Coordinates of C-alpha atoms in Angstrom, one line a residue:
Chain A
D198 CA 15.9 -7.7 -11.6
T199 CA 13.9 -4.9 -10.1
A200 CA 10.2 -5.4 -10.7
V201 CA 9.0 -1.8 -10.0
S202 CA 11.5 1.0 -10.1
Q203 CA 11.2 4.6 -9.3
T204 CA 13.5 7.6 -9.8
P205 CA 14.6 9.6 -8.0
K206 CA 14.8 8.0 -4.6
Y207 CA 15.1 11.4 -2.9
L208 CA 13.8 14.7 -4.1
V209 CA 14.4 18.0 -2.3
T210 CA 13.0 21.1 -3.9
Q211 CA 11.6 24.6 -3.2
M212 CA 8.0 25.5 -2.9
G213 CA 6.5 26.5 -6.2
N214 CA 8.7 24.3 -8.3
D215 CA 7.4 21.7 -10.8
K216 CA 8.8 18.2 -10.5
S217 CA 8.3 14.7 -11.9
I218 CA 8.8 11.2 -10.5
K219 CA 9.3 8.3 -12.9
C220 CA 8.1 4.8 -12.5
E221 CA 8.7 1.7 -14.5
Q222 CA 7.5 -1.9 -14.1
N223 CA 8.9 -4.9 -15.9
L224 CA 6.3 -7.4 -14.7
G225 CA 4.0 -7.1 -17.7
H226 CA 1.2 -5.8 -15.5
D227 CA -1.7 -3.8 -17.0
T228 CA -2.5 -1.5 -14.1
M229 CA -0.3 1.0 -12.3
Y230 CA -0.9 3.1 -9.3
W231 CA 0.5 6.1 -7.3
Y232 CA 0.2 6.3 -3.6
K233 CA 1.1 9.0 -1.1
Q234 CA 2.3 7.9 2.3
D235 CA 2.4 10.6 5.0
S236 CA 4.4 10.7 8.2
K237 CA 1.8 8.7 10.0
K238 CA 2.3 5.9 7.5
F239 CA -1.2 6.3 6.0
L240 CA -1.2 5.0 2.4
K241 CA -3.5 7.1 0.2
I242 CA -4.2 6.1 -3.3
M243 CA -3.9 8.9 -5.7
F244 CA -4.3 7.4 -9.2
S245 CA -4.8 4.1 -10.8
Y246 CA -4.3 3.6 -14.5
N247 CA -4.7 0.9 -17.0
N248 CA -5.1 0.8 -20.7
K249 CA -8.7 1.5 -20.4
E250 CA -9.2 4.1 -17.8
L251 CA -7.6 6.6 -15.4
I252 CA -9.2 6.7 -12.0
I253 CA -8.4 9.8 -9.9
N254 CA -8.9 10.0 -6.2
E255 CA -11.1 13.1 -6.0
T256 CA -9.2 14.4 -3.0
V257 CA -6.0 14.8 -5.1
P258 CA -5.3 18.4 -6.1
N259 CA -5.2 18.9 -9.9
R260 CA -1.6 20.0 -9.5
F261 CA -0.8 16.3 -9.6
S262 CA -1.1 14.6 -13.0
P263 CA -0.1 11.1 -14.0
K264 CA 1.4 10.5 -17.5
S265 CA 1.7 7.1 -19.0
P266 CA 3.8 6.9 -22.2
D267 CA 3.2 3.2 -22.4
K268 CA 2.0 0.2 -20.3
A269 CA 5.2 -0.2 -18.4
H270 CA 5.5 3.4 -17.3
L271 CA 3.4 5.8 -15.1
N272 CA 5.1 9.0 -14.2
L273 CA 3.8 11.5 -11.7
H274 CA 4.1 15.2 -12.4
I275 CA 3.5 17.8 -9.7
N276 CA 3.1 21.5 -10.4
S277 CA 3.5 24.3 -8.0
L278 CA 4.8 22.2 -5.1
E279 CA 3.6 23.0 -1.6
L280 CA 4.9 22.2 1.8
G281 CA 2.1 19.7 2.4
D282 CA 3.2 17.7 -0.6
S283 CA 6.2 16.4 1.4
A284 CA 5.7 12.7 1.8
V285 CA 6.9 9.4 0.4
Y286 CA 5.4 8.5 -3.0
F287 CA 5.0 4.9 -4.0
C288 CA 4.4 3.6 -7.4
A289 CA 2.8 0.1 -7.7
S290 CA 1.5 -2.3 -10.3
S291 CA -0.7 -5.2 -10.5
R292 CA -2.6 -7.5 -12.9
I293 CA -6.3 -7.3 -12.8
D294 CA -7.9 -10.7 -12.5
S295 CA -11.5 -11.0 -11.6
P296 CA -12.9 -12.0 -9.1
S297 CA -9.6 -12.2 -7.2
Y298 CA -7.2 -9.4 -7.7
N299 CA -3.5 -10.0 -7.8
E300 CA -1.1 -8.6 -5.4
Q301 CA 0.3 -5.1 -5.8
F302 CA 4.0 -4.8 -6.3
F303 CA 5.4 -1.6 -4.9
G304 CA 8.4 0.4 -6.0
P305 CA 11.0 1.5 -3.4
G306 CA 9.4 4.9 -3.0
T307 CA 10.5 8.5 -3.6
R308 CA 10.9 10.7 -0.5
L309 CA 9.8 14.2 -1.6
T310 CA 10.8 17.1 0.7
V311 CA 9.5 20.6 -0.1
L312 CA 11.3 23.5 1.5
Chain B
G134 CA -17.3 5.2 0.1
Q135 CA -15.7 2.0 1.4
Q136 CA -13.7 2.3 4.6
V137 CA -11.3 -0.1 6.1
M138 CA -10.5 0.5 9.8
Q139 CA -7.4 -1.1 11.2
I140 CA -6.5 -1.3 14.9
P141 CA -4.4 -0.8 16.9
Q142 CA -2.3 2.0 15.3
Y143 CA 0.8 0.9 17.3
Q144 CA 1.7 -2.1 19.3
H145 CA 4.7 -2.5 21.5
V146 CA 5.6 -6.1 22.5
Q147 CA 8.4 -7.9 24.2
E148 CA 10.2 -10.4 22.0
G149 CA 8.4 -13.7 22.3
E150 CA 4.9 -12.2 23.0
D151 CA 2.1 -12.6 20.5
F152 CA 0.7 -9.8 18.4
T153 CA -2.6 -9.3 16.6
T154 CA -3.9 -6.6 14.2
Y155 CA -7.5 -6.3 13.2
C156 CA -9.3 -4.9 10.1
N157 CA -12.9 -4.1 9.7
S158 CA -14.6 -3.0 6.5
S159 CA -17.8 -0.9 6.2
T160 CA -18.8 -3.1 3.2
T161 CA -18.5 -6.8 2.3
L162 CA -15.2 -7.5 0.6
S163 CA -14.5 -9.8 -2.3
N164 CA -11.0 -10.4 -0.9
I165 CA -8.5 -9.0 1.6
Q166 CA -4.8 -8.7 1.3
W167 CA -2.1 -8.2 3.9
Y168 CA 1.2 -6.3 3.4
K169 CA 4.2 -5.7 5.5
Q170 CA 6.4 -2.6 5.3
R171 CA 9.7 -2.7 7.1
P172 CA 11.1 0.6 8.4
G173 CA 12.4 2.7 5.5
G174 CA 11.1 0.1 3.0
H175 CA 8.1 -0.4 0.8
P176 CA 4.9 -2.5 1.3
V177 CA 5.4 -6.1 0.4
F178 CA 2.6 -8.5 -0.2
L179 CA 2.1 -11.3 2.3
I180 CA -1.1 -13.0 1.5
Q181 CA -4.6 -12.8 0.0
L182 CA -7.8 -14.3 1.5
V183 CA -10.8 -14.8 -0.6
K184 CA -13.2 -17.3 1.0
S185 CA -15.6 -16.6 3.9
G186 CA -14.0 -17.9 7.1
E187 CA -10.7 -18.7 5.4
V188 CA -7.7 -19.2 7.6
K189 CA -4.1 -19.3 6.2
K190 CA -0.8 -19.8 8.0
Q191 CA 2.7 -18.7 7.1
K192 CA 5.1 -20.1 9.7
R193 CA 4.3 -17.9 12.8
L194 CA 1.7 -15.8 11.0
T195 CA -2.0 -16.7 11.0
F196 CA -4.4 -14.8 8.8
Q197 CA -8.2 -15.0 9.1
F198 CA -11.1 -13.7 7.0
G199 CA -14.4 -13.4 8.8
E200 CA -17.5 -15.3 7.9
A201 CA -19.3 -12.2 6.7
K202 CA -16.2 -11.1 4.7
K203 CA -16.1 -7.8 6.4
N204 CA -13.3 -8.3 8.9
S205 CA -9.9 -9.9 9.0
S206 CA -7.0 -10.4 11.4
L207 CA -3.3 -11.1 11.4
H208 CA -1.8 -12.9 14.4
I209 CA 1.9 -13.4 15.0
T210 CA 3.0 -16.0 17.5
A211 CA 6.1 -15.5 19.5
T212 CA 7.3 -12.3 17.9
Q213 CA 10.9 -11.8 16.8
T214 CA 12.8 -8.6 16.1
T215 CA 12.5 -9.4 12.4
D216 CA 8.8 -8.9 12.7
V217 CA 9.2 -5.2 13.2
G218 CA 7.3 -3.1 10.7
T219 CA 3.9 -1.8 9.7
Y220 CA 1.3 -4.3 8.7
F221 CA -1.5 -3.1 6.3
C222 CA -4.7 -4.8 5.3
A223 CA -6.2 -3.9 1.9
G224 CA -9.7 -4.9 0.9
H225 CA -11.4 -5.1 -2.5
A226 CA -15.1 -4.4 -2.6
G227 CA -17.6 -5.4 -5.3
G228 CA -16.2 -5.2 -8.7
S229 CA -13.5 -2.7 -8.0
Y230 CA -9.9 -3.6 -8.6
I231 CA -8.7 -0.7 -6.5
P232 CA -7.8 -1.7 -3.0
T233 CA -8.7 0.3 0.1
F234 CA -5.9 0.2 2.6
G235 CA -6.3 0.2 6.3
R236 CA -4.2 2.8 8.2
G237 CA -1.7 0.1 9.2
T238 CA -0.5 -1.2 12.6
S239 CA 3.1 -0.5 13.5
L240 CA 4.7 -3.3 15.5
I241 CA 7.6 -2.6 17.7
V242 CA 9.4 -5.6 19.2
H243 CA 11.6 -5.0 22.2
P244 CA 14.4 -7.5 22.7

């Protein structure tokens, strides 16, 4: 059984379009995340979301918006796509335990190419 | 804000040689995690270190957490081609549950 799944795996689109990436986790985790990985492998956190709060990385353009219909899903919607949005986007989930935080489980990634 | 520096960015080794990647945080960490990402794959959790000075081993991999809880290292003994990938450290500081990832070290093993 897939723990964290994302669709689609590949997304090719034109500049200016709006697109969404879906993410689902079946681990019963209470927190989900979106990361952007550029061509140099840098993993940049974009959002984290649990049932209490949405934390947004202030460097993320407001063209990006997370939408969570329920605890098991955190979708990523992108408006007015730009060339620089081309990257691999990873969804992840974890359980928050204090003081030690549990591991993050990553989805397989969505490779977005903006033409 | 918190920063986690990771070096080197790339490392080429001959199969059988050892490999080490280092992480340094600008702030004291509550814990540090290590992940491995195979080419074309996604990051996969390897281990978490919590205690000051902690050392953990997984077969040929040795993980260390510094006494001051601001640095960590991953050492691979006698690398194999299956070790190829990018290794990331990720630290949690204070009461934040959001990890800060290092930029990763890409290991290339030549047979």
